[in-house]
Amino acid sequence: MAFDIEMIKKVYDNMTSRVDAAREIVGRPLTLTEKILYSHLWEGKAQVAYKKGVDYVDFAPDRVACQDATAQMALLQFMHAGKKNVAVPTTVHCDHLILAKVGAEKDLAFAKKQSSEVFDFLSSVSDKYGIGFWKPGSGIIHQIVLENYAFPGGMMIGTDSHTVNAGGLGMLAIGVGGADAVDVMSGMGWELKFPKLIGVKLTGKLSGWTAPKDVILKVADILTVKGGTGAIVEYFGEGATNMSCTGKGTICNMGAEIGATTSTFGYDDSMRRYLSATGRQDVVDAADKVASYLTGDDDVYANPEQYFDQVIEINLSELEPHINGPFTPDRGTPVSEMKAEAKANGWPVKVEWGLIGSCTNSSYEDMARAVSIVNQAVEHGITPKAEFGVNPGSEQIRYTIERDGMIAAFEKMGTKVFTNACGPCIGQWDRAGADKQEKNTIVHSFNRNFSKRADGNPNTHAFVTSPEMVAALAIAGRLDFNPLTDTLLNDNGEEVKLTAPYGDELPKKGFEVDDNGFQAPAQDGSAIKIEVDSSSDRLQLLAPFEAWDGKNITGAKLLIKAFGKCTTDHISMAGPWLRFRGHLDNISNNMLIGAVNAFNQKTNSVKNQLTGTYDAVPAVARAYKAAGVPSIVVGDHNYGEGSSREHAAMEPRFLGVKAVLVKSFARIHETNLKKQGLLGLTFATESDYDKIQEDDTINIVDLVDFAPGKPLTIEFVHADGTKDLILANHTYNAGQIGWYVAGSALNLIAAEA
């Protein structure tokens, strides 16, 4: 039986009448996206037709999920909200704080010892507030959600940008910051600007070396890392129904890499098969009763140009395997063109490591297709030229593939099987030699490949591809190897051509697991006391941010003018910094240390205007804060791209930054800034970015008139006494301005409690 089956049945009971009402209000057939949105309105049945990309709307998500790195701050905020219990089903998953180094058993034991304080804190808070807790080693949050909680037509939010993975089971699953999660956990509506719609029509059928991963790698190449911003992507067509459920999850997962709010697929037989195989026939029975409401209306898919703001069509029968990168997930190269591309760009063609797993590609089918390539290498006597690592997605996956002989097959090739956790995908990888910062290439089946992300080495060229292609490239040891056409030499000097991969969609013997790692919360947690040691360097209770004083911002100093790509990895790095995610003061020592200073093209080196010397960004910010001097951050396009981590907003707020002024924002980061009481502003004229000088003093001269739709005027006073006045746009509505006035959204929740 599914978790929360009664909640799911209630969603379906409401869905028919709410979708019917919405169809009448809107006056036309509806996409699946619109059906789920309108059936989850906080107000109940739709009263008006909302304008896409314009109207802010309150929704009522069905559940919340948090991973251990972000859960710490989310739960610290929830404790501050003054509630006795979570208002919707909520889970916490321990998957980020486990370092990949030696292998699963030793790495997990080390993590439990090193992070026991944090794991104990998360366990006890979960127990107290009615939250399901998944222990270290149980698996990666998004794989566990897909296996246990996701359901067609549902809406959930999660404190991780790859929450969108659950779209593979027909959900609208959206990544958010912890403050957004606290809203929903506290029983409040969750606000989202009504999204635009992108339709992706998939024709044909995948075959040979082409995998679901190649669909999203192609879409990322088309749309770029910001092409999906403010939109939900809906996949449809025969190619969609011909694909496995977990393959759909892979596609939705990497929708975060195009900036999309989320992605989804309509309910079909692949979802029925997956739900049944994972012990949720009761969900199938309930969903089948409202099946027509769990996909787009017929005319939508017959005439998509009339219903979507943008339509992309991909013929899966013609789609070639892709290898995306390096340093950005949207630079797509078909495998047949990689040899020429690598040579033209000077990319290292020797592959040092191949890595399979992460929340993106760690399903049974992924492992089976990859191991089919590994088996060929073993059978033909081919010694792999690169090192190889695997992270199973969950304990259920690991247990099942071990039973079916896949673990043994991987290990025959010398593969390191790491813990059921994120590992190298999020920088939790103690890679030998990475500190030498040598130029090298790795290939992986993860979702992101930003500089330094996997191993901390800025010279590691990371390329994203499917698990089967990772296996082939790792065995060949060359980035320019094309398994569709090229051959390999075995240990006897004989030429061998790999045959196309094959893997069962679902295990023939069914899934099995001995202990899935789930801890149910206490029936009554009121007597549980949460203790946080004041001397801890891992956990720190939060103090409320100060409310706005009602005055203009004057005498502010430029902290940094960030140049080029500035992701949340640049603003608040992961890897070794993950251990401080529950301690705002300590984690703030990584603020913007990865951002490039536009004035000297260096990282973590900015001018302290009080002393005239250069220092680390956090040190300069602390100096300004100690002196009572406000500071401002300036950035480029798609600022805050990547993870949902709200630390990237909380750290500037904590260190005295008053505003972040950029050319454009990634959606989640802009919302996180608003929630934490910071001004998130965009240049009305993008070229004004060039007017900002290193020694500027900054005044926001009309903040006292802060109002929806009214640009703010910012005065930049240069060192020579000259001035530039520029206009800055914002997207704050009246409620969000209320957050700013109160000092943060959480302050309002706490006041109401």
Short mmCIF file of C-alpha atoms in Angstrom, two decimals, residues 65-76 91-99 108 111-112 115 118-123 126 133-142 159-160 420-423 426 428 538-539 578-583 647:
data_model
loop_
_atom_site.label_atom_id
_atom_site.label_comp_id
_atom_site.label_asym_id
_atom_site.label_seq_id
_atom_site.Cartn_x
_atom_site.Cartn_y
_atom_site.Cartn_z
CA ALA A 65 10.28 16.62 0.84
CA CYS A 66 13.63 17.83 2.21
CA GLN A 67 17.17 16.50 1.85
CA ASP A 68 19.54 16.60 4.80
CA ALA A 69 21.69 19.52 3.64
CA THR A 70 18.71 21.85 3.11
CA ALA A 71 16.48 20.24 5.76
CA GLN A 72 18.66 21.61 8.53
CA MET A 73 17.86 25.22 7.69
CA ALA A 74 14.28 24.43 6.73
CA LEU A 75 13.60 22.70 10.05
CA LEU A 76 15.42 25.40 12.03
CA THR A 91 9.75 13.67 4.68
CA VAL A 92 13.45 14.23 5.36
CA HIS A 93 16.08 12.24 3.45
CA CYS A 94 19.73 11.80 4.46
CA ASP A 95 21.61 11.65 1.16
CA HIS A 96 23.91 14.68 0.86
CA LEU A 97 26.23 14.36 3.85
CA ILE A 98 27.92 11.13 2.76
CA LEU A 99 31.36 11.41 1.21
CA LEU A 108 28.57 5.25 5.22
CA ALA A 111 29.45 9.70 7.49
CA LYS A 112 27.33 8.44 10.38
CA SER A 115 27.65 13.88 10.95
CA VAL A 118 23.19 16.54 12.33
CA PHE A 119 21.53 13.18 11.68
CA ASP A 120 20.38 13.00 15.30
CA PHE A 121 19.00 16.53 15.09
CA LEU A 122 17.07 15.79 11.90
CA SER A 123 15.77 12.52 13.34
CA SER A 126 11.22 14.76 12.41
CA PHE A 133 12.69 10.26 8.27
CA TRP A 134 14.85 8.33 5.81
CA LYS A 135 18.13 7.34 7.42
CA PRO A 136 21.62 7.69 5.93
CA GLY A 137 22.12 4.98 3.33
CA SER A 138 18.42 4.67 2.51
CA GLY A 139 18.94 6.42 -0.80
CA ILE A 140 18.72 9.64 -2.77
CA ILE A 141 15.70 11.79 -2.00
CA HIS A 142 14.29 11.93 -5.53
CA THR A 159 13.95 21.81 -0.80
CA ASP A 160 16.09 20.65 -3.70
CA ASN A 420 23.17 4.99 -1.92
CA ALA A 421 23.65 8.77 -1.84
CA CYS A 422 24.45 11.80 -3.97
CA GLY A 423 28.23 11.54 -3.65
CA ILE A 426 27.18 17.28 -5.44
CA GLN A 428 30.84 14.84 -1.98
CA ARG A 538 27.43 22.25 12.79
CA LEU A 539 24.11 23.57 14.12
CA LEU A 578 27.91 20.92 3.32
CA ARG A 579 28.84 20.18 6.91
CA PHE A 580 27.98 23.77 7.89
CA ARG A 581 24.52 23.88 6.29
CA GLY A 582 22.87 24.01 9.72
CA HIS A 583 25.10 26.82 11.02
CA HIS A 647 21.85 29.53 1.94
#
